[in-house]
mmCIF file of C-alpha atoms in Angstrom:
data_model
loop_
_atom_site.group_PDB
_atom_site.id
_atom_site.type_symbol
_atom_site.label_atom_id
_atom_site.label_comp_id
_atom_site.label_asym_id
_atom_site.label_seq_id
_atom_site.Cartn_x
_atom_site.Cartn_y
_atom_site.Cartn_z
ATOM 1 C CA UNK A 1 74.357 207.252 183.932
ATOM 2 C CA UNK A 2 73.561 205.362 187.128
ATOM 3 C CA UNK A 3 71.373 202.715 185.428
ATOM 4 C CA UNK A 4 73.562 199.918 184.128
ATOM 5 C CA UNK A 5 73.249 198.772 180.538
ATOM 6 C CA UNK A 6 72.680 195.043 179.873
ATOM 7 C CA UNK A 7 76.347 194.734 178.874
ATOM 8 C CA UNK A 8 77.527 196.164 182.193
ATOM 9 C CA UNK A 9 75.115 193.920 184.079
ATOM 10 C CA UNK A 10 76.794 190.906 182.475
ATOM 11 C CA UNK A 11 80.244 192.244 183.370
ATOM 12 C CA UNK A 12 79.018 192.687 186.926
ATOM 13 C CA UNK A 13 78.711 188.887 187.192
ATOM 14 C CA UNK A 14 82.487 188.652 186.646
ATOM 15 C CA UNK A 15 83.840 191.473 188.796
ATOM 16 C CA UNK A 16 86.487 189.242 190.361
ATOM 17 C CA UNK A 17 88.247 188.997 186.984
ATOM 18 C CA UNK A 18 89.108 192.698 187.120
ATOM 19 C CA UNK A 19 90.165 192.999 190.753
ATOM 20 C CA UNK A 20 93.625 194.535 191.075
ATOM 21 C CA UNK A 21 94.077 194.823 187.310
ATOM 22 C CA UNK A 22 95.504 197.730 185.326
ATOM 23 C CA UNK A 23 92.422 198.233 183.207
ATOM 24 C CA UNK A 24 91.780 199.984 179.900
ATOM 25 C CA UNK A 25 88.156 200.471 178.847
ATOM 26 C CA UNK A 26 87.137 201.423 175.304
ATOM 27 C CA UNK A 27 84.270 201.127 172.871
ATOM 28 C CA UNK A 28 80.606 201.979 173.211
ATOM 29 C CA UNK A 29 80.146 202.368 176.965
ATOM 30 C CA UNK A 30 77.021 204.152 178.224
ATOM 31 C CA UNK A 31 77.262 204.022 182.019
ATOM 32 C CA UNK A 32 79.831 204.472 184.774
ATOM 33 C CA UNK A 33 80.044 200.836 185.887
ATOM 34 C CA UNK A 34 83.746 200.487 185.014
ATOM 35 C CA UNK A 35 84.550 203.307 187.432
ATOM 36 C CA UNK A 36 83.117 201.208 190.255
ATOM 37 C CA UNK A 37 85.462 198.245 189.689
ATOM 38 C CA UNK A 38 88.105 197.436 192.297
ATOM 39 C CA UNK A 39 91.066 197.736 189.945
ATOM 40 C CA UNK A 40 94.642 198.825 190.583
ATOM 41 C CA UNK A 41 93.836 201.698 188.238
ATOM 42 C CA UNK A 42 91.474 202.339 185.332
ATOM 43 C CA UNK A 43 91.906 204.248 182.102
ATOM 44 C CA UNK A 44 88.923 204.975 179.861
ATOM 45 C CA UNK A 45 88.857 206.064 176.236
ATOM 46 C CA UNK A 46 85.638 207.590 174.850
ATOM 47 C CA UNK A 47 84.846 208.472 171.256
ATOM 48 C CA UNK A 48 81.523 210.106 172.205
ATOM 49 C CA UNK A 49 81.803 213.506 173.851
ATOM 50 C CA UNK A 50 78.631 213.340 175.951
ATOM 51 C CA UNK A 51 79.764 210.026 177.471
ATOM 52 C CA UNK A 52 83.216 211.465 178.144
ATOM 53 C CA UNK A 53 81.725 214.532 179.843
ATOM 54 C CA UNK A 54 79.460 212.450 182.076
ATOM 55 C CA UNK A 55 82.253 210.069 183.117
ATOM 56 C CA UNK A 56 84.717 212.865 183.729
ATOM 57 C CA UNK A 57 82.231 214.582 186.037
ATOM 58 C CA UNK A 58 81.884 211.382 188.083
ATOM 59 C CA UNK A 59 85.529 210.519 188.387
ATOM 60 C CA UNK A 60 88.525 212.077 190.078
ATOM 61 C CA UNK A 61 91.047 209.245 190.089
ATOM 62 C CA UNK A 62 90.715 207.474 186.741
ATOM 63 C CA UNK A 63 92.333 208.646 183.541
ATOM 64 C CA UNK A 64 89.586 209.455 181.010
ATOM 65 C CA UNK A 65 90.193 210.805 177.535
ATOM 66 C CA UNK A 66 88.168 211.713 174.442
ATOM 67 C CA UNK A 67 89.336 211.302 170.863
ATOM 68 C CA UNK A 68 89.352 209.229 167.711
ATOM 69 C CA UNK A 69 91.701 206.597 169.134
ATOM 70 C CA UNK A 70 93.485 206.082 172.481
ATOM 71 C CA UNK A 71 96.734 207.973 172.975
ATOM 72 C CA UNK A 72 99.968 206.217 173.930
ATOM 73 C CA UNK A 73 99.419 207.001 177.615
ATOM 74 C CA UNK A 74 96.258 204.880 177.590
ATOM 75 C CA UNK A 75 98.277 201.733 176.862
ATOM 76 C CA UNK A 76 100.993 202.209 179.469
ATOM 77 C CA UNK A 77 101.147 199.290 181.949
ATOM 78 C CA UNK A 78 97.789 197.880 180.831
ATOM 79 C CA UNK A 79 97.212 194.179 181.430
ATOM 80 C CA UNK A 80 93.439 194.053 180.838
ATOM 81 C CA UNK A 81 91.032 195.515 178.286
ATOM 82 C CA UNK A 82 87.242 195.740 178.479
ATOM 83 C CA UNK A 83 85.829 196.549 175.061
ATOM 84 C CA UNK A 84 82.155 197.490 174.709
ATOM 85 C CA UNK A 85 81.103 196.358 171.239
ATOM 86 C CA UNK A 86 79.343 199.209 169.352
ATOM 87 C CA UNK A 87 76.260 199.020 167.167
ATOM 88 C CA UNK A 88 78.355 199.479 164.014
ATOM 89 C CA UNK A 89 80.339 196.353 163.120
ATOM 90 C CA UNK A 90 82.871 198.208 160.964
ATOM 91 C CA UNK A 91 83.480 200.648 163.824
ATOM 92 C CA UNK A 92 84.235 197.670 166.081
ATOM 93 C CA UNK A 93 86.740 196.284 163.577
ATOM 94 C CA UNK A 94 88.386 199.708 163.260
ATOM 95 C CA UNK A 95 88.719 200.243 167.008
ATOM 96 C CA UNK A 96 89.802 196.681 167.821
ATOM 97 C CA UNK A 97 92.444 196.730 165.094
ATOM 98 C CA UNK A 98 93.984 199.796 166.730
ATOM 99 C CA UNK A 99 93.653 198.466 170.277
ATOM 100 C CA UNK A 100 95.155 195.076 169.446
ATOM 101 C CA UNK A 101 97.967 196.721 167.541
ATOM 102 C CA UNK A 102 99.015 198.688 170.624
ATOM 103 C CA UNK A 103 98.248 196.483 173.635
ATOM 104 C CA UNK A 104 100.995 194.240 174.980
ATOM 105 C CA UNK A 105 100.902 190.571 174.038
ATOM 106 C CA UNK A 106 99.325 188.440 176.719
ATOM 107 C CA UNK A 107 96.889 191.144 177.716
ATOM 108 C CA UNK A 108 93.514 189.842 178.938
ATOM 109 C CA UNK A 109 90.860 191.132 176.566
ATOM 110 C CA UNK A 110 87.145 191.034 177.381
ATOM 111 C CA UNK A 111 84.633 191.903 174.671
ATOM 112 C CA UNK A 112 81.037 192.517 175.699
ATOM 113 C CA UNK A 113 78.052 193.492 173.596
ATOM 114 C CA UNK A 114 74.390 192.968 172.859
ATOM 115 C CA UNK A 115 73.725 190.139 170.434
ATOM 116 C CA UNK A 116 71.690 192.384 168.134
ATOM 117 C CA UNK A 117 74.803 194.488 167.445
ATOM 118 C CA UNK A 118 76.707 191.618 165.862
ATOM 119 C CA UNK A 119 79.077 191.007 168.791
ATOM 120 C CA UNK A 120 79.125 187.292 167.963
ATOM 121 C CA UNK A 121 81.170 188.108 164.861
ATOM 122 C CA UNK A 122 84.084 188.765 167.253
ATOM 123 C CA UNK A 123 84.759 185.018 167.247
ATOM 124 C CA UNK A 124 85.452 184.971 163.510
ATOM 125 C CA UNK A 125 87.150 188.381 163.486
ATOM 126 C CA UNK A 126 89.778 187.418 166.069
ATOM 127 C CA UNK A 127 90.146 183.667 165.557
ATOM 128 C CA UNK A 128 93.298 184.034 163.435
ATOM 129 C CA UNK A 129 95.063 186.198 166.018
ATOM 130 C CA UNK A 130 94.670 184.196 169.202
ATOM 131 C CA UNK A 131 92.374 182.069 171.322
ATOM 132 C CA UNK A 132 88.901 183.460 171.937
ATOM 133 C CA UNK A 133 86.106 181.892 173.924
ATOM 134 C CA UNK A 134 82.618 182.879 174.990
ATOM 135 C CA UNK A 135 82.457 182.914 178.786
ATOM 136 C CA UNK A 136 78.911 184.148 179.405
ATOM 137 C CA UNK A 137 75.565 184.812 177.729
ATOM 138 C CA UNK A 138 72.882 186.719 179.592
ATOM 139 C CA UNK A 139 70.496 189.624 179.105
ATOM 140 C CA UNK A 140 70.758 189.094 175.341
ATOM 141 C CA UNK A 141 74.475 189.845 175.523
ATOM 142 C CA UNK A 142 77.637 187.839 174.939
ATOM 143 C CA UNK A 143 80.923 188.140 176.830
ATOM 144 C CA UNK A 144 84.151 186.910 175.244
ATOM 145 C CA UNK A 145 87.653 186.435 176.613
ATOM 146 C CA UNK A 146 90.569 186.739 174.205
ATOM 147 C CA UNK A 147 94.328 186.325 174.424
ATOM 148 C CA UNK A 148 96.209 188.021 171.613
ATOM 149 C CA UNK A 149 99.015 185.764 170.458
ATOM 150 C CA UNK A 150 99.886 188.084 167.572
ATOM 151 C CA UNK A 151 99.132 191.715 166.886
ATOM 152 C CA UNK A 152 96.635 193.053 164.375
ATOM 153 C CA UNK A 153 98.064 195.401 161.767
ATOM 154 C CA UNK A 154 96.661 198.912 161.860
ATOM 155 C CA UNK A 155 97.174 201.851 159.516
ATOM 156 C CA UNK A 156 94.716 204.715 159.873
ATOM 157 C CA UNK A 157 95.059 205.723 156.211
ATOM 158 C CA UNK A 158 93.640 202.368 155.134
ATOM 159 C CA UNK A 159 90.325 203.038 156.883
ATOM 160 C CA UNK A 160 89.336 206.199 155.010
ATOM 161 C CA UNK A 161 86.486 206.057 152.514
ATOM 162 C CA UNK A 162 86.359 208.841 149.927
ATOM 163 C CA UNK A 163 83.850 210.169 147.415
ATOM 164 C CA UNK A 164 83.303 213.300 145.344
ATOM 165 C CA UNK A 165 80.349 215.519 146.147
ATOM 166 C CA UNK A 166 78.992 217.212 143.026
ATOM 167 C CA UNK A 167 76.601 220.137 143.466
ATOM 168 C CA UNK A 168 75.941 222.386 140.457
ATOM 169 C CA UNK A 169 79.427 223.381 139.271
ATOM 170 C CA UNK A 170 81.023 222.596 142.636
ATOM 171 C CA UNK A 171 83.042 219.438 143.332
ATOM 172 C CA UNK A 172 84.152 218.638 146.878
ATOM 173 C CA UNK A 173 86.322 215.747 148.042
ATOM 174 C CA UNK A 174 84.775 214.048 151.067
ATOM 175 C CA UNK A 175 86.677 211.630 153.321
ATOM 176 C CA UNK A 176 84.949 209.588 156.027
ATOM 177 C CA UNK A 177 85.704 206.965 158.668
ATOM 178 C CA UNK A 178 83.720 203.996 160.034
ATOM 179 C CA UNK A 179 80.700 205.055 162.162
ATOM 180 C CA UNK A 180 80.608 208.560 160.635
ATOM 181 C CA UNK A 181 77.249 209.474 159.101
ATOM 182 C CA UNK A 182 77.266 209.327 155.273
ATOM 183 C CA UNK A 183 80.233 206.949 155.337
ATOM 184 C CA UNK A 184 80.076 205.660 151.758
ATOM 185 C CA UNK A 185 77.979 208.327 150.039
ATOM 186 C CA UNK A 186 75.956 211.436 150.786
ATOM 187 C CA UNK A 187 72.653 210.653 152.493
ATOM 188 C CA UNK A 188 69.389 211.740 150.871
ATOM 189 C CA UNK A 189 68.426 214.128 153.684
ATOM 190 C CA UNK A 190 71.660 216.114 153.546
ATOM 191 C CA UNK A 191 71.459 216.153 149.749
ATOM 192 C CA UNK A 192 67.993 217.760 149.930
ATOM 193 C CA UNK A 193 69.194 220.317 152.494
ATOM 194 C CA UNK A 194 72.209 221.233 150.355
ATOM 195 C CA UNK A 195 70.046 221.765 147.286
ATOM 196 C CA UNK A 196 67.599 223.874 149.300
ATOM 197 C CA UNK A 197 70.422 226.092 150.585
ATOM 198 C CA UNK A 198 71.794 226.359 147.051
ATOM 199 C CA UNK A 199 68.517 228.068 146.120
ATOM 200 C CA UNK A 200 68.760 230.491 149.056
ATOM 201 C CA UNK A 201 72.434 231.347 149.290
ATOM 202 C CA UNK A 202 71.591 234.708 150.909
ATOM 203 C CA UNK A 203 70.969 232.721 154.110
ATOM 204 C CA UNK A 204 74.659 231.760 154.314
ATOM 205 C CA UNK A 205 76.286 234.785 155.912
ATOM 206 C CA UNK A 206 77.883 236.030 159.121
ATOM 207 C CA UNK A 207 78.361 233.386 161.815
ATOM 208 C CA UNK A 208 77.224 229.908 160.728
ATOM 209 C CA UNK A 209 76.931 226.890 163.029
ATOM 210 C CA UNK A 210 76.756 223.313 161.747
ATOM 211 C CA UNK A 211 75.446 221.069 164.544
ATOM 212 C CA UNK A 212 76.003 217.326 164.215
ATOM 213 C CA UNK A 213 78.407 217.982 161.366
ATOM 214 C CA UNK A 214 79.203 214.324 160.618
ATOM 215 C CA UNK A 215 81.936 214.318 158.005
ATOM 216 C CA UNK A 216 81.399 218.049 157.446
ATOM 217 C CA UNK A 217 79.473 218.087 154.177
ATOM 218 C CA UNK A 218 77.148 220.960 155.184
ATOM 219 C CA UNK A 219 80.119 222.928 156.517
ATOM 220 C CA UNK A 220 82.077 222.425 153.304
ATOM 221 C CA UNK A 221 79.168 223.586 151.198
ATOM 222 C CA UNK A 222 78.414 226.670 153.308
ATOM 223 C CA UNK A 223 82.048 227.801 153.265
ATOM 224 C CA UNK A 224 82.355 227.297 149.513
ATOM 225 C CA UNK A 225 79.140 229.281 148.881
ATOM 226 C CA UNK A 226 80.384 232.163 151.066
ATOM 227 C CA UNK A 227 84.080 231.996 152.046
ATOM 228 C CA UNK A 228 83.603 235.096 154.221
ATOM 229 C CA UNK A 229 81.468 233.334 156.857
ATOM 230 C CA UNK A 230 82.712 232.554 160.344
ATOM 231 C CA UNK A 231 82.101 228.798 160.459
ATOM 232 C CA UNK A 232 81.829 226.554 163.523
ATOM 233 C CA UNK A 233 81.303 222.794 163.105
ATOM 234 C CA UNK A 234 80.289 220.613 166.060
ATOM 235 C CA UNK A 235 79.536 216.979 166.828
ATOM 236 C CA UNK A 236 79.655 214.550 169.766
ATOM 237 C CA UNK A 237 81.514 211.949 167.713
ATOM 238 C CA UNK A 238 85.310 212.003 167.692
ATOM 239 C CA UNK A 239 85.488 210.179 164.314
ATOM 240 C CA UNK A 240 83.088 212.768 162.865
ATOM 241 C CA UNK A 241 85.157 215.671 164.179
ATOM 242 C CA UNK A 242 88.344 214.067 162.885
ATOM 243 C CA UNK A 243 86.805 213.566 159.436
ATOM 244 C CA UNK A 244 85.394 217.107 159.355
ATOM 245 C CA UNK A 245 88.794 218.570 160.244
ATOM 246 C CA UNK A 246 90.430 216.603 157.435
ATOM 247 C CA UNK A 247 87.788 217.592 154.896
ATOM 248 C CA UNK A 248 87.996 221.265 155.775
ATOM 249 C CA UNK A 249 91.773 221.164 155.471
ATOM 250 C CA UNK A 250 91.734 219.200 152.215
ATOM 251 C CA UNK A 251 89.263 221.671 150.711
ATOM 252 C CA UNK A 252 91.244 224.707 151.951
ATOM 253 C CA UNK A 253 88.568 225.913 154.374
ATOM 254 C CA UNK A 254 89.168 227.539 157.768
ATOM 255 C CA UNK A 255 86.685 226.761 160.547
ATOM 256 C CA UNK A 256 86.501 225.955 164.237
ATOM 257 C CA UNK A 257 85.749 222.265 164.829
ATOM 258 C CA UNK A 258 84.403 221.746 168.346
ATOM 259 C CA UNK A 259 83.258 218.759 170.400
ATOM 260 C CA UNK A 260 79.834 219.676 171.738
ATOM 261 C CA UNK A 261 76.668 217.899 172.853
ATOM 262 C CA UNK A 262 74.306 220.109 170.819
ATOM 263 C CA UNK A 263 74.971 223.534 172.422
ATOM 264 C CA UNK A 264 76.974 222.387 175.468
ATOM 265 C CA UNK A 265 80.286 223.885 174.252
ATOM 266 C CA UNK A 266 78.928 226.518 171.868
ATOM 267 C CA UNK A 267 79.409 230.207 172.626
ATOM 268 C CA UNK A 268 77.865 233.310 171.106
ATOM 269 C CA UNK A 269 75.016 233.829 168.669
ATOM 270 C CA UNK A 270 74.692 232.967 165.004
ATOM 271 C CA UNK A 271 73.100 234.230 161.817
ATOM 272 C CA UNK A 272 72.389 230.682 160.646
ATOM 273 C CA UNK A 273 72.279 227.266 162.308
ATOM 274 C CA UNK A 274 72.165 224.280 159.957
ATOM 275 C CA UNK A 275 71.747 220.623 160.842
ATOM 276 C CA UNK A 276 70.694 217.166 159.756
ATOM 277 C CA UNK A 277 69.969 216.118 163.340
ATOM 278 C CA UNK A 278 70.114 212.431 164.289
ATOM 279 C CA UNK A 279 67.000 210.661 165.490
ATOM 280 C CA UNK A 280 68.516 207.211 166.018
ATOM 281 C CA UNK A 281 70.779 205.793 168.704
ATOM 282 C CA UNK A 282 71.771 202.612 166.943
ATOM 283 C CA UNK A 283 68.465 200.929 166.102
ATOM 284 C CA UNK A 284 66.529 202.827 168.762
ATOM 285 C CA UNK A 285 64.586 206.017 168.021
ATOM 286 C CA UNK A 286 65.960 208.924 170.022
ATOM 287 C CA UNK A 287 64.729 212.489 169.516
ATOM 288 C CA UNK A 288 66.712 214.041 172.385
ATOM 289 C CA UNK A 289 69.392 215.786 170.337
ATOM 290 C CA UNK A 290 66.963 217.124 167.732
ATOM 291 C CA UNK A 291 64.490 218.347 170.353
ATOM 292 C CA UNK A 292 67.269 220.088 172.284
ATOM 293 C CA UNK A 293 68.458 221.678 169.051
ATOM 294 C CA UNK A 294 65.004 223.054 168.255
ATOM 295 C CA UNK A 295 64.187 224.209 171.791
ATOM 296 C CA UNK A 296 67.509 225.952 172.424
ATOM 297 C CA UNK A 297 68.329 227.359 168.980
ATOM 298 C CA UNK A 298 66.563 230.661 169.563
ATOM 299 C CA UNK A 299 68.912 231.296 172.503
ATOM 300 C CA UNK A 300 71.862 231.028 170.122
ATOM 301 C CA UNK A 301 70.514 233.005 167.166
ATOM 302 C CA UNK A 302 71.026 236.691 166.484
ATOM 303 C CA UNK A 303 68.031 238.926 165.781
ATOM 304 C CA UNK A 304 66.636 237.730 162.425
ATOM 305 C CA UNK A 305 68.829 234.623 162.698
ATOM 306 C CA UNK A 306 67.530 231.398 161.166
ATOM 307 C CA UNK A 307 67.511 227.673 161.857
ATOM 308 C CA UNK A 308 67.527 225.386 158.824
ATOM 309 C CA UNK A 309 67.194 221.627 159.355
ATOM 310 C CA UNK A 310 66.239 218.551 157.373
ATOM 311 C CA UNK A 311 64.233 215.709 158.886
ATOM 312 C CA UNK A 312 62.226 212.661 157.902
ATOM 313 C CA UNK A 313 58.700 213.753 157.017
ATOM 314 C CA UNK A 314 57.093 211.581 159.688
ATOM 315 C CA UNK A 315 59.052 213.080 162.594
ATOM 316 C CA UNK A 316 57.050 215.293 164.992
ATOM 317 C CA UNK A 317 59.074 218.468 164.493
ATOM 318 C CA UNK A 318 56.578 220.945 162.940
ATOM 319 C CA UNK A 319 54.674 221.375 166.211
ATOM 320 C CA UNK A 320 57.873 221.809 168.231
ATOM 321 C CA UNK A 321 59.256 224.318 165.722
ATOM 322 C CA UNK A 322 55.995 226.278 165.790
ATOM 323 C CA UNK A 323 56.177 226.459 169.585
ATOM 324 C CA UNK A 324 59.654 228.000 169.465
ATOM 325 C CA UNK A 325 59.633 230.213 166.343
ATOM 326 C CA UNK A 326 57.309 232.834 164.882
ATOM 327 C CA UNK A 327 57.866 231.753 161.288
ATOM 328 C CA UNK A 328 58.374 228.181 160.055
ATOM 329 C CA UNK A 329 58.433 227.296 156.361
ATOM 330 C CA UNK A 330 59.042 224.085 154.434
ATOM 331 C CA UNK A 331 61.476 225.174 151.732
ATOM 332 C CA UNK A 332 62.044 221.745 150.155
ATOM 333 C CA UNK A 333 60.524 218.300 150.436
ATOM 334 C CA UNK A 334 60.370 214.813 149.001
ATOM 335 C CA UNK A 335 58.175 211.899 149.953
ATOM 336 C CA UNK A 336 60.659 211.074 152.734
ATOM 337 C CA UNK A 337 62.215 214.365 153.878
ATOM 338 C CA UNK A 338 61.370 217.990 154.589
ATOM 339 C CA UNK A 339 63.658 220.990 154.965
ATOM 340 C CA UNK A 340 62.412 223.460 157.582
ATOM 341 C CA UNK A 341 63.450 227.114 157.780
ATOM 342 C CA UNK A 342 62.582 228.736 161.108
ATOM 343 C CA UNK A 343 63.098 232.366 162.128
#
């Protein structure tokens, strides 16, 4: 995390603004620049577990926490906020609504983001709540300064999106939050994977691990097919973990929900690992998580254990799967997706 992102490079041009401040940092940060600032003290909130882990390892003095939203202790004595605008506009609105509901009036608020992420919509979003001005543009980023003259209302319950998942004679209630995969409806890849597993329910037994669980749809389905399984659901995203926990509870399912960067916090071996692994980081293609999943799965499977994943047909996973597993089959496919079963 030593290489600074364009957003942090723009902030670096304004370091004097943060000197001696009681700083809170939130949003989509991807480097440790804020830990280098000469502040009175710095608190950092992360909603991505891998970022939290990396920052925590580099810092002994600052207060760093991981979760859906900052806790009350994050706001204590804060006079300045740096908010890194994420790639999802609705996620930005969700997080800012919470932050500006809890920060003290008069707090200096700096919003930084790459122009391609829609950061310029911050001007319209906040114009009714105080004075906002753009103070820098560089490296295809925009930096805004905002003074909140009134607080934004925030109620978590108002941000949930819900839909019913119908599969054969099974109906599941699914609740999701902004930035969580399959926010408004089930994605086509997960739908194909669910239908493939529905044809091979004998696979769902023993210890089952859902990696990159999102809102928990695969976990819900597996537990409903076989309530006797020992289910573990993992993700790096705090909103995803929060949504999964709610969905499991609402559908009367017991499972362990764990923050983990692929296998970083996973213990033991499994009879089945299921996943719809991500291959995007925002608009950029990123195979890291999926490649780690494929390469390391065999170290976390029992004898005769299986890995079942869905992926876009064009992704270069067949060769990697064949390098790691003796048997690889395509058990379902469309023109866009394939479901691989490896053992």
